[in-house]
Amino acid sequence: MKKTILGKDLEVSAVGLGCMGFTHAYGTAMDEKEAAKAIVAALDMGYTFFDTAECYTGNRADGSLAYNEDLVGEALKPYRDKVIIATKCGVHHSPEGKLVMDSRPETIRSAVEGSLKRLQTDHIDLYYQHRIDPKVSAEEVAGVMADLIREGKILHWGISETTEEYLRKAHAVCPVTCVQNRYSMMARWYGALFPVLEELGVGYVAFSPLANGVLSGAFGKGNKFEEGDFRNMMPQYTDEAMDANRKLMDYIKGLAEEKQATPAQISLAWMICKKPYIVPIPGSRKVERIRENGGAADIELTAQEVASIDEKLDHMEMSGVFGGSAVQK
């Protein structure tokens, strides 16, 4: 798979693997051995960029708690010098499932030690502040990250779901390698950040690049997911949304036929070809889907084709799309 440079010098595969779904947000956690096989298969396909977080936990079939970082660390331990591992700090879930932000310096320092242990490594290649904490300044968070870089515990840092103002303040203290924000054909509101990223030399890692899977074209009306699967509450998965998004999906399928590709590959290639610093990180539990998503890196769309897609999207009817879990005040 071809490579992309994030920030100044972080080289990653053009498509990364979002590992969250192996344990979190999609029902019962996947069997660890089968998940590890999928991760290693992705490595064999050319993936070198693997994304996790300390808060990506879930219940196994026996009711015990599964930690995503444990899974990723164990699977990639034999290949540690061949991969880039990204993880995150600063968020935990309340008993009600809401996000609780905590980016106090002492919390970040405690979190990085826990992540290093679970990932079975002596350094984290890319460490994100998972969400902005309104109680802690950007400068204070960046200062801690600068210290961790000096100490060799992390090599690069980033911010997830950031704003321009916060990014500029943080970057002035400790250069940010990339942001990780939501981005897909159905969620383009962070496109306003692109000129800022180009000015500062910051990369963009796109999470939920397939709108939590709906842009793969693999779903229709009447979808029923197991208890605990977040898709049960996502607006893009209702029957009404499937009707509202019919024109969008027909359009993507038409593009896919022209390029001898799949709808998922077109959805990913569109953003890969839009900007040289965008890296999508779709996730899946299925090896065939991981292979399909990785194949998007081989699809070439011209600047004119990307612009044409954007123009169509600007005027395309589509449903609402999941924008993230509620935050506990």
mmCIF file of N, CA, C and O in Angstrom, residues 152-246:
data_model
loop_
_atom_site.group_PDB
_atom_site.id
_atom_site.type_symbol
_atom_site.label_atom_id
_atom_site.label_comp_id
_atom_site.label_asym_id
_atom_site.label_seq_id
_atom_site.Cartn_x
_atom_site.Cartn_y
_atom_site.Cartn_z
ATOM 1 N N GLY A 152 10.594 10.635 25.606
ATOM 2 C CA GLY A 152 10.592 9.477 24.714
ATOM 3 C C GLY A 152 9.403 8.548 24.880
ATOM 4 O O GLY A 152 9.363 7.477 24.270
ATOM 5 N N LYS A 153 8.425 8.957 25.684
ATOM 6 C CA LYS A 153 7.261 8.099 25.891
ATOM 7 C C LYS A 153 6.285 8.166 24.725
ATOM 8 O O LYS A 153 5.561 7.200 24.441
ATOM 9 N N ILE A 154 6.236 9.317 24.063
ATOM 10 C CA ILE A 154 5.466 9.452 22.833
ATOM 11 C C ILE A 154 6.374 10.114 21.797
ATOM 12 O O ILE A 154 7.312 10.835 22.147
ATOM 13 N N LEU A 155 6.093 9.856 20.517
ATOM 14 C CA LEU A 155 6.920 10.431 19.460
ATOM 15 C C LEU A 155 6.235 11.592 18.748
ATOM 16 O O LEU A 155 6.903 12.511 18.274
ATOM 17 N N HIS A 156 4.932 11.541 18.645
ATOM 18 C CA HIS A 156 4.146 12.596 18.011
ATOM 19 C C HIS A 156 2.848 12.744 18.789
ATOM 20 O O HIS A 156 2.431 11.829 19.508
ATOM 21 N N TRP A 157 2.175 13.891 18.604
ATOM 22 C CA TRP A 157 0.889 14.028 19.269
ATOM 23 C C TRP A 157 -0.124 14.677 18.346
ATOM 24 O O TRP A 157 0.221 15.320 17.348
ATOM 25 N N GLY A 158 -1.389 14.441 18.678
ATOM 26 C CA GLY A 158 -2.472 14.992 17.882
ATOM 27 C C GLY A 158 -3.669 15.310 18.753
ATOM 28 O O GLY A 158 -3.668 15.053 19.962
ATOM 29 N N ILE A 159 -4.690 15.865 18.139
ATOM 30 C CA ILE A 159 -5.911 16.255 18.840
ATOM 31 C C ILE A 159 -7.100 15.733 18.053
ATOM 32 O O ILE A 159 -7.164 15.898 16.835
ATOM 33 N N SER A 160 -8.038 15.102 18.735
ATOM 34 C CA SER A 160 -9.239 14.594 18.085
ATOM 35 C C SER A 160 -10.413 15.528 18.348
ATOM 36 O O SER A 160 -10.596 16.013 19.466
ATOM 37 N N GLU A 161 -11.190 15.765 17.302
ATOM 38 C CA GLU A 161 -12.346 16.668 17.358
ATOM 39 C C GLU A 161 -11.932 18.072 17.808
ATOM 40 O O GLU A 161 -12.546 18.665 18.689
ATOM 41 N N THR A 162 -10.922 18.604 17.164
ATOM 42 C CA THR A 162 -10.438 19.922 17.544
ATOM 43 C C THR A 162 -11.083 21.031 16.731
ATOM 44 O O THR A 162 -11.686 20.798 15.680
ATOM 45 N N THR A 163 -10.922 22.236 17.229
ATOM 46 C CA THR A 163 -11.341 23.442 16.517
ATOM 47 C C THR A 163 -10.095 24.188 16.052
ATOM 48 O O THR A 163 -8.978 23.907 16.512
ATOM 49 N N GLU A 164 -10.279 25.156 15.170
ATOM 50 C CA GLU A 164 -9.131 25.936 14.698
ATOM 51 C C GLU A 164 -8.462 26.687 15.848
ATOM 52 O O GLU A 164 -7.229 26.675 15.975
ATOM 53 N N GLU A 165 -9.247 27.343 16.689
ATOM 54 C CA GLU A 165 -8.679 28.131 17.783
ATOM 55 C C GLU A 165 -7.841 27.270 18.718
ATOM 56 O O GLU A 165 -6.719 27.627 19.080
ATOM 57 N N TYR A 166 -8.382 26.120 19.091
ATOM 58 C CA TYR A 166 -7.678 25.232 20.011
ATOM 59 C C TYR A 166 -6.402 24.697 19.363
ATOM 60 O O TYR A 166 -5.335 24.650 19.992
ATOM 61 N N LEU A 167 -6.499 24.315 18.100
ATOM 62 C CA LEU A 167 -5.339 23.785 17.386
ATOM 63 C C LEU A 167 -4.214 24.802 17.326
ATOM 64 O O LEU A 167 -3.045 24.475 17.571
ATOM 65 N N ARG A 168 -4.544 26.027 16.998
ATOM 66 C CA ARG A 168 -3.506 27.062 16.888
ATOM 67 C C ARG A 168 -2.809 27.284 18.230
ATOM 68 O O ARG A 168 -1.578 27.421 18.286
ATOM 69 N N LYS A 169 -3.572 27.337 19.295
ATOM 70 C CA LYS A 169 -2.984 27.549 20.616
ATOM 71 C C LYS A 169 -2.066 26.391 21.001
ATOM 72 O O LYS A 169 -0.960 26.595 21.514
ATOM 73 N N ALA A 170 -2.519 25.171 20.761
ATOM 74 C CA ALA A 170 -1.728 23.999 21.114
ATOM 75 C C ALA A 170 -0.471 23.896 20.254
ATOM 76 O O ALA A 170 0.628 23.627 20.752
ATOM 77 N N HIS A 171 -0.625 24.125 18.965
ATOM 78 C CA HIS A 171 0.479 23.990 18.014
ATOM 79 C C HIS A 171 1.600 24.975 18.312
ATOM 80 O O HIS A 171 2.778 24.684 18.087
ATOM 81 N N ALA A 172 1.239 26.144 18.841
ATOM 82 C CA ALA A 172 2.241 27.159 19.164
ATOM 83 C C ALA A 172 3.153 26.709 20.305
ATOM 84 O O ALA A 172 4.304 27.158 20.408
ATOM 85 N N VAL A 173 2.671 25.809 21.147
ATOM 86 C CA VAL A 173 3.452 25.316 22.283
ATOM 87 C C VAL A 173 4.237 24.061 21.906
ATOM 88 O O VAL A 173 5.423 23.934 22.219
ATOM 89 N N CYS A 174 3.571 23.134 21.238
ATOM 90 C CA CYS A 174 4.203 21.876 20.812
ATOM 91 C C CYS A 174 3.586 21.477 19.482
ATOM 92 O O CYS A 174 2.379 21.203 19.427
ATOM 93 N N PRO A 175 4.364 21.455 18.400
ATOM 94 C CA PRO A 175 3.803 21.186 17.076
ATOM 95 C C PRO A 175 2.943 19.921 17.040
ATOM 96 O O PRO A 175 3.348 18.856 17.505
ATOM 97 N N VAL A 176 1.754 20.088 16.488
ATOM 98 C CA VAL A 176 0.794 18.994 16.365
ATOM 99 C C VAL A 176 1.043 18.263 15.044
ATOM 100 O O VAL A 176 1.143 18.887 13.987
ATOM 101 N N THR A 177 1.122 16.945 15.102
ATOM 102 C CA THR A 177 1.364 16.161 13.888
ATOM 103 C C THR A 177 0.102 16.013 13.053
ATOM 104 O O THR A 177 0.131 16.131 11.830
ATOM 105 N N CYS A 178 -1.013 15.766 13.710
ATOM 106 C CA CYS A 178 -2.263 15.617 12.956
ATOM 107 C C CYS A 178 -3.451 15.819 13.880
ATOM 108 O O CYS A 178 -3.335 15.750 15.107
ATOM 109 N N VAL A 179 -4.579 16.091 13.260
ATOM 110 C CA VAL A 179 -5.848 16.076 13.974
ATOM 111 C C VAL A 179 -6.576 14.804 13.566
ATOM 112 O O VAL A 179 -6.321 14.242 12.498
ATOM 113 N N GLN A 180 -7.444 14.330 14.430
ATOM 114 C CA GLN A 180 -8.314 13.208 14.066
ATOM 115 C C GLN A 180 -9.745 13.656 14.284
ATOM 116 O O GLN A 180 -10.211 13.750 15.419
ATOM 117 N N ASN A 181 -10.405 13.969 13.192
ATOM 118 C CA ASN A 181 -11.779 14.444 13.252
ATOM 119 C C ASN A 181 -12.664 13.577 12.366
ATOM 120 O O ASN A 181 -12.187 12.925 11.438
ATOM 121 N N ARG A 182 -13.941 13.610 12.646
ATOM 122 C CA ARG A 182 -14.912 12.903 11.811
ATOM 123 C C ARG A 182 -14.876 13.483 10.400
ATOM 124 O O ARG A 182 -14.769 14.689 10.212
ATOM 125 N N TYR A 183 -14.991 12.624 9.387
ATOM 126 C CA TYR A 183 -15.060 13.109 8.014
ATOM 127 C C TYR A 183 -15.571 11.994 7.111
ATOM 128 O O TYR A 183 -15.093 10.855 7.179
ATOM 129 N N SER A 184 -16.560 12.319 6.311
ATOM 130 C CA SER A 184 -17.091 11.388 5.322
ATOM 131 C C SER A 184 -17.918 12.188 4.327
ATOM 132 O O SER A 184 -18.114 13.389 4.491
ATOM 133 N N MET A 185 -18.423 11.521 3.308
ATOM 134 C CA MET A 185 -19.288 12.194 2.347
ATOM 135 C C MET A 185 -20.552 12.729 3.003
ATOM 136 O O MET A 185 -21.182 13.645 2.478
ATOM 137 N N MET A 186 -20.917 12.186 4.151
ATOM 138 C CA MET A 186 -22.107 12.638 4.872
ATOM 139 C C MET A 186 -21.767 13.561 6.034
ATOM 140 O O MET A 186 -22.678 14.072 6.690
ATOM 141 N N ALA A 187 -20.500 13.770 6.296
ATOM 142 C CA ALA A 187 -20.072 14.604 7.432
ATOM 143 C C ALA A 187 -18.851 15.400 7.006
ATOM 144 O O ALA A 187 -17.714 14.999 7.248
ATOM 145 N N ARG A 188 -19.085 16.555 6.361
ATOM 146 C CA ARG A 188 -17.985 17.323 5.768
ATOM 147 C C ARG A 188 -17.732 18.646 6.484
ATOM 148 O O ARG A 188 -17.016 19.505 5.974
ATOM 149 N N TRP A 189 -18.296 18.803 7.681
ATOM 150 C CA TRP A 189 -18.242 20.114 8.320
ATOM 151 C C TRP A 189 -16.836 20.530 8.745
ATOM 152 O O TRP A 189 -16.569 21.703 8.935
ATOM 153 N N TYR A 190 -15.918 19.581 8.903
ATOM 154 C CA TYR A 190 -14.558 19.968 9.284
ATOM 155 C C TYR A 190 -13.684 20.349 8.087
ATOM 156 O O TYR A 190 -12.502 20.634 8.250
ATOM 157 N N GLY A 191 -14.262 20.380 6.902
ATOM 158 C CA GLY A 191 -13.498 20.806 5.738
ATOM 159 C C GLY A 191 -12.963 22.221 5.865
ATOM 160 O O GLY A 191 -11.961 22.571 5.229
ATOM 161 N N ALA A 192 -13.603 23.016 6.708
ATOM 162 C CA ALA A 192 -13.134 24.390 6.922
ATOM 163 C C ALA A 192 -11.756 24.433 7.564
ATOM 164 O O ALA A 192 -11.070 25.464 7.517
ATOM 165 N N LEU A 193 -11.315 23.322 8.155
ATOM 166 C CA LEU A 193 -9.990 23.272 8.785
ATOM 167 C C LEU A 193 -8.858 23.100 7.772
ATOM 168 O O LEU A 193 -7.694 23.348 8.105
ATOM 169 N N PHE A 194 -9.159 22.663 6.570
ATOM 170 C CA PHE A 194 -8.102 22.307 5.632
ATOM 171 C C PHE A 194 -7.094 23.431 5.384
ATOM 172 O O PHE A 194 -5.878 23.190 5.411
ATOM 173 N N PRO A 195 -7.525 24.676 5.140
ATOM 174 C CA PRO A 195 -6.533 25.737 4.939
ATOM 175 C C PRO A 195 -5.627 25.945 6.152
ATOM 176 O O PRO A 195 -4.436 26.263 5.999
ATOM 177 N N VAL A 196 -6.177 25.747 7.348
ATOM 178 C CA VAL A 196 -5.391 25.901 8.572
ATOM 179 C C VAL A 196 -4.348 24.796 8.663
ATOM 180 O O VAL A 196 -3.179 25.038 9.011
ATOM 181 N N LEU A 197 -4.748 23.574 8.339
ATOM 182 C CA LEU A 197 -3.823 22.446 8.379
ATOM 183 C C LEU A 197 -2.687 22.650 7.382
ATOM 184 O O LEU A 197 -1.522 22.349 7.680
ATOM 185 N N GLU A 198 -3.009 23.168 6.216
ATOM 186 C CA GLU A 198 -1.985 23.418 5.205
ATOM 187 C C GLU A 198 -1.032 24.524 5.651
ATOM 188 O O GLU A 198 0.184 24.440 5.436
ATOM 189 N N GLU A 199 -1.551 25.518 6.310
ATOM 190 C CA GLU A 199 -0.719 26.613 6.833
ATOM 191 C C GLU A 199 0.245 26.102 7.898
ATOM 192 O O GLU A 199 1.437 26.462 7.903
ATOM 193 N N LEU A 200 -0.239 25.227 8.779
ATOM 194 C CA LEU A 200 0.559 24.763 9.913
ATOM 195 C C LEU A 200 1.351 23.494 9.618
ATOM 196 O O LEU A 200 2.219 23.115 10.402
ATOM 197 N N GLY A 201 1.045 22.825 8.532
ATOM 198 C CA GLY A 201 1.722 21.564 8.230
ATOM 199 C C GLY A 201 1.242 20.411 9.089
ATOM 200 O O GLY A 201 2.037 19.591 9.550
ATOM 201 N N VAL A 202 -0.071 20.346 9.281
ATOM 202 C CA VAL A 202 -0.694 19.345 10.141
ATOM 203 C C VAL A 202 -1.518 18.385 9.282
ATOM 204 O O VAL A 202 -2.211 18.805 8.364
ATOM 205 N N GLY A 203 -1.459 17.077 9.574
ATOM 206 C CA GLY A 203 -2.224 16.089 8.835
ATOM 207 C C GLY A 203 -3.641 15.935 9.363
ATOM 208 O O GLY A 203 -3.996 16.474 10.417
ATOM 209 N N TYR A 204 -4.449 15.182 8.606
ATOM 210 C CA TYR A 204 -5.853 14.955 8.978
ATOM 211 C C TYR A 204 -6.135 13.455 8.921
ATOM 212 O O TYR A 204 -6.057 12.836 7.849
ATOM 213 N N VAL A 205 -6.440 12.865 10.061
ATOM 214 C CA VAL A 205 -6.852 11.468 10.133
ATOM 215 C C VAL A 205 -8.373 11.452 10.253
ATOM 216 O O VAL A 205 -8.937 12.031 11.181
ATOM 217 N N ALA A 206 -9.027 10.821 9.298
ATOM 218 C CA ALA A 206 -10.489 10.852 9.216
ATOM 219 C C ALA A 206 -11.089 9.618 9.864
ATOM 220 O O ALA A 206 -10.906 8.494 9.375
ATOM 221 N N PHE A 207 -11.801 9.819 10.992
ATOM 222 C CA PHE A 207 -12.505 8.684 11.577
ATOM 223 C C PHE A 207 -13.953 8.670 11.098
ATOM 224 O O PHE A 207 -14.472 9.672 10.615
ATOM 225 N N SER A 208 -14.570 7.507 11.191
ATOM 226 C CA SER A 208 -15.911 7.278 10.627
ATOM 227 C C SER A 208 -15.982 7.708 9.162
ATOM 228 O O SER A 208 -16.921 8.379 8.743
ATOM 229 N N PRO A 209 -14.994 7.314 8.329
ATOM 230 C CA PRO A 209 -14.962 7.783 6.946
ATOM 231 C C PRO A 209 -16.046 7.172 6.067
ATOM 232 O O PRO A 209 -16.282 7.660 4.952
ATOM 233 N N LEU A 210 -16.699 6.129 6.562
ATOM 234 C CA LEU A 210 -17.812 5.522 5.825
ATOM 235 C C LEU A 210 -19.136 5.789 6.537
ATOM 236 O O LEU A 210 -20.108 5.053 6.363
ATOM 237 N N ALA A 211 -19.181 6.872 7.329
ATOM 238 C CA ALA A 211 -20.387 7.222 8.094
ATOM 239 C C ALA A 211 -20.855 6.022 8.916
ATOM 240 O O ALA A 211 -22.021 5.627 8.891
ATOM 241 N N ASN A 212 -19.899 5.448 9.650
ATOM 242 C CA ASN A 212 -20.148 4.280 10.495
ATOM 243 C C ASN A 212 -20.656 3.089 9.688
ATOM 244 O O ASN A 212 -21.423 2.266 10.189
ATOM 245 N N GLY A 213 -20.197 3.000 8.444
ATOM 246 C CA GLY A 213 -20.468 1.819 7.631
ATOM 247 C C GLY A 213 -21.555 1.964 6.602
ATOM 248 O O GLY A 213 -21.623 1.193 5.645
ATOM 249 N N VAL A 214 -22.410 2.968 6.750
ATOM 250 C CA VAL A 214 -23.563 3.055 5.847
ATOM 251 C C VAL A 214 -23.143 3.345 4.407
ATOM 252 O O VAL A 214 -23.801 2.902 3.453
ATOM 253 N N LEU A 215 -22.014 4.044 4.212
ATOM 254 C CA LEU A 215 -21.565 4.368 2.854
ATOM 255 C C LEU A 215 -20.936 3.171 2.143
ATOM 256 O O LEU A 215 -20.600 3.267 0.959
ATOM 257 N N SER A 216 -20.802 2.056 2.839
ATOM 258 C CA SER A 216 -20.311 0.845 2.175
ATOM 259 C C SER A 216 -21.350 0.272 1.227
ATOM 260 O O SER A 216 -21.029 -0.533 0.352
ATOM 261 N N GLY A 217 -22.608 0.689 1.403
ATOM 262 C CA GLY A 217 -23.682 0.155 0.586
ATOM 263 C C GLY A 217 -24.141 -1.230 1.003
ATOM 264 O O GLY A 217 -24.947 -1.862 0.316
ATOM 265 N N ALA A 218 -23.655 -1.710 2.129
ATOM 266 C CA ALA A 218 -23.957 -3.071 2.561
ATOM 267 C C ALA A 218 -25.230 -3.168 3.396
ATOM 268 O O ALA A 218 -25.625 -4.263 3.786
ATOM 269 N N PHE A 219 -25.884 -2.029 3.655
ATOM 270 C CA PHE A 219 -27.047 -2.037 4.534
ATOM 271 C C PHE A 219 -28.262 -1.444 3.832
ATOM 272 O O PHE A 219 -28.140 -0.625 2.930
ATOM 273 N N GLY A 220 -29.437 -1.863 4.283
ATOM 274 C CA GLY A 220 -30.687 -1.350 3.736
ATOM 275 C C GLY A 220 -31.706 -1.200 4.837
ATOM 276 O O GLY A 220 -31.373 -1.137 6.018
ATOM 277 N N LYS A 221 -32.960 -1.169 4.453
ATOM 278 C CA LYS A 221 -34.022 -1.032 5.444
ATOM 279 C C LYS A 221 -34.098 -2.268 6.340
ATOM 280 O O LYS A 221 -33.724 -3.367 5.945
ATOM 281 N N GLY A 222 -34.579 -2.031 7.552
ATOM 282 C CA GLY A 222 -34.819 -3.144 8.456
ATOM 283 C C GLY A 222 -33.586 -3.674 9.165
ATOM 284 O O GLY A 222 -33.605 -4.795 9.682
ATOM 285 N N ASN A 223 -32.519 -2.884 9.204
ATOM 286 C CA ASN A 223 -31.309 -3.347 9.886
ATOM 287 C C ASN A 223 -31.570 -3.510 11.381
ATOM 288 O O ASN A 223 -32.136 -2.629 12.020
ATOM 289 N N LYS A 224 -31.148 -4.630 11.924
ATOM 290 C CA LYS A 224 -31.241 -4.874 13.355
ATOM 291 C C LYS A 224 -29.877 -5.344 13.842
ATOM 292 O O LYS A 224 -29.319 -6.309 13.326
ATOM 293 N N PHE A 225 -29.335 -4.618 14.795
ATOM 294 C CA PHE A 225 -28.035 -4.966 15.348
ATOM 295 C C PHE A 225 -28.207 -5.459 16.778
ATOM 296 O O PHE A 225 -29.219 -5.183 17.428
ATOM 297 N N GLU A 226 -27.200 -6.156 17.281
ATOM 298 C CA GLU A 226 -27.318 -6.693 18.629
ATOM 299 C C GLU A 226 -27.339 -5.595 19.679
ATOM 300 O O GLU A 226 -26.941 -4.450 19.425
ATOM 301 N N GLU A 227 -27.812 -5.936 20.855
ATOM 302 C CA GLU A 227 -27.873 -4.968 21.948
ATOM 303 C C GLU A 227 -26.471 -4.448 22.242
ATOM 304 O O GLU A 227 -25.500 -5.202 22.272
ATOM 305 N N GLY A 228 -26.374 -3.130 22.427
ATOM 306 C CA GLY A 228 -25.086 -2.524 22.693
ATOM 307 C C GLY A 228 -24.379 -2.022 21.458
ATOM 308 O O GLY A 228 -23.315 -1.395 21.559
ATOM 309 N N ASP A 229 -24.942 -2.277 20.295
ATOM 310 C CA ASP A 229 -24.367 -1.790 19.039
ATOM 311 C C ASP A 229 -24.865 -0.360 18.814
ATOM 312 O O ASP A 229 -26.074 -0.121 18.719
ATOM 313 N N PHE A 230 -23.935 0.588 18.741
ATOM 314 C CA PHE A 230 -24.297 1.997 18.621
ATOM 315 C C PHE A 230 -25.103 2.302 17.359
ATOM 316 O O PHE A 230 -25.815 3.301 17.292
ATOM 317 N N ARG A 231 -24.989 1.448 16.344
ATOM 318 C CA ARG A 231 -25.722 1.709 15.108
ATOM 319 C C ARG A 231 -27.229 1.680 15.314
ATOM 320 O O ARG A 231 -27.983 2.259 14.508
ATOM 321 N N ASN A 232 -27.680 1.040 16.384
ATOM 322 C CA ASN A 232 -29.114 1.007 16.667
ATOM 323 C C ASN A 232 -29.686 2.402 16.917
ATOM 324 O O ASN A 232 -30.889 2.611 16.756
ATOM 325 N N MET A 233 -28.826 3.345 17.327
ATOM 326 C CA MET A 233 -29.320 4.684 17.636
ATOM 327 C C MET A 233 -28.803 5.744 16.665
ATOM 328 O O MET A 233 -28.986 6.938 16.893
ATOM 329 N N MET A 234 -28.159 5.325 15.585
ATOM 330 C CA MET A 234 -27.612 6.285 14.628
ATOM 331 C C MET A 234 -28.667 6.692 13.604
ATOM 332 O O MET A 234 -29.324 5.831 13.005
ATOM 333 N N PRO A 235 -28.829 7.997 13.378
ATOM 334 C CA PRO A 235 -29.893 8.455 12.476
ATOM 335 C C PRO A 235 -29.765 7.952 11.050
ATOM 336 O O PRO A 235 -30.774 7.807 10.356
ATOM 337 N N GLN A 236 -28.549 7.655 10.586
ATOM 338 C CA GLN A 236 -28.384 7.210 9.203
ATOM 339 C C GLN A 236 -28.821 5.769 8.980
ATOM 340 O O GLN A 236 -28.857 5.299 7.835
ATOM 341 N N TYR A 237 -29.161 5.046 10.062
ATOM 342 C CA TYR A 237 -29.570 3.650 9.920
ATOM 343 C C TYR A 237 -31.076 3.431 10.043
ATOM 344 O O TYR A 237 -31.535 2.291 10.003
ATOM 345 N N THR A 238 -31.854 4.475 10.181
ATOM 346 C CA THR A 238 -33.305 4.305 10.214
ATOM 347 C C THR A 238 -33.825 4.017 8.809
ATOM 348 O O THR A 238 -33.176 4.330 7.805
ATOM 349 N N ASP A 239 -35.017 3.445 8.733
ATOM 350 C CA ASP A 239 -35.622 3.192 7.424
ATOM 351 C C ASP A 239 -35.842 4.496 6.663
ATOM 352 O O ASP A 239 -35.660 4.557 5.440
ATOM 353 N N GLU A 240 -36.207 5.541 7.400
ATOM 354 C CA GLU A 240 -36.424 6.839 6.753
ATOM 355 C C GLU A 240 -35.127 7.369 6.162
ATOM 356 O O GLU A 240 -35.113 7.967 5.070
ATOM 357 N N ALA A 241 -34.014 7.156 6.859
ATOM 358 C CA ALA A 241 -32.717 7.605 6.355
ATOM 359 C C ALA A 241 -32.331 6.838 5.095
ATOM 360 O O ALA A 241 -31.751 7.408 4.157
ATOM 361 N N MET A 242 -32.624 5.554 5.067
ATOM 362 C CA MET A 242 -32.305 4.760 3.882
ATOM 363 C C MET A 242 -33.026 5.312 2.662
ATOM 364 O O MET A 242 -32.475 5.355 1.558
ATOM 365 N N ASP A 243 -34.269 5.757 2.855
ATOM 366 C CA ASP A 243 -35.005 6.388 1.754
ATOM 367 C C ASP A 243 -34.366 7.721 1.372
ATOM 368 O O ASP A 243 -34.168 8.017 0.188
ATOM 369 N N ALA A 244 -34.030 8.527 2.387
ATOM 370 C CA ALA A 244 -33.450 9.851 2.131
ATOM 371 C C ALA A 244 -32.102 9.750 1.430
ATOM 372 O O ALA A 244 -31.717 10.635 0.662
ATOM 373 N N ASN A 245 -31.372 8.667 1.678
ATOM 374 C CA ASN A 245 -30.018 8.526 1.132
ATOM 375 C C ASN A 245 -29.961 7.692 -0.149
ATOM 376 O O ASN A 245 -28.870 7.399 -0.644
ATOM 377 N N ARG A 246 -31.116 7.380 -0.706
ATOM 378 C CA ARG A 246 -31.123 6.520 -1.892
ATOM 379 C C ARG A 246 -30.374 7.163 -3.053
ATOM 380 O O ARG A 246 -29.583 6.518 -3.749
#
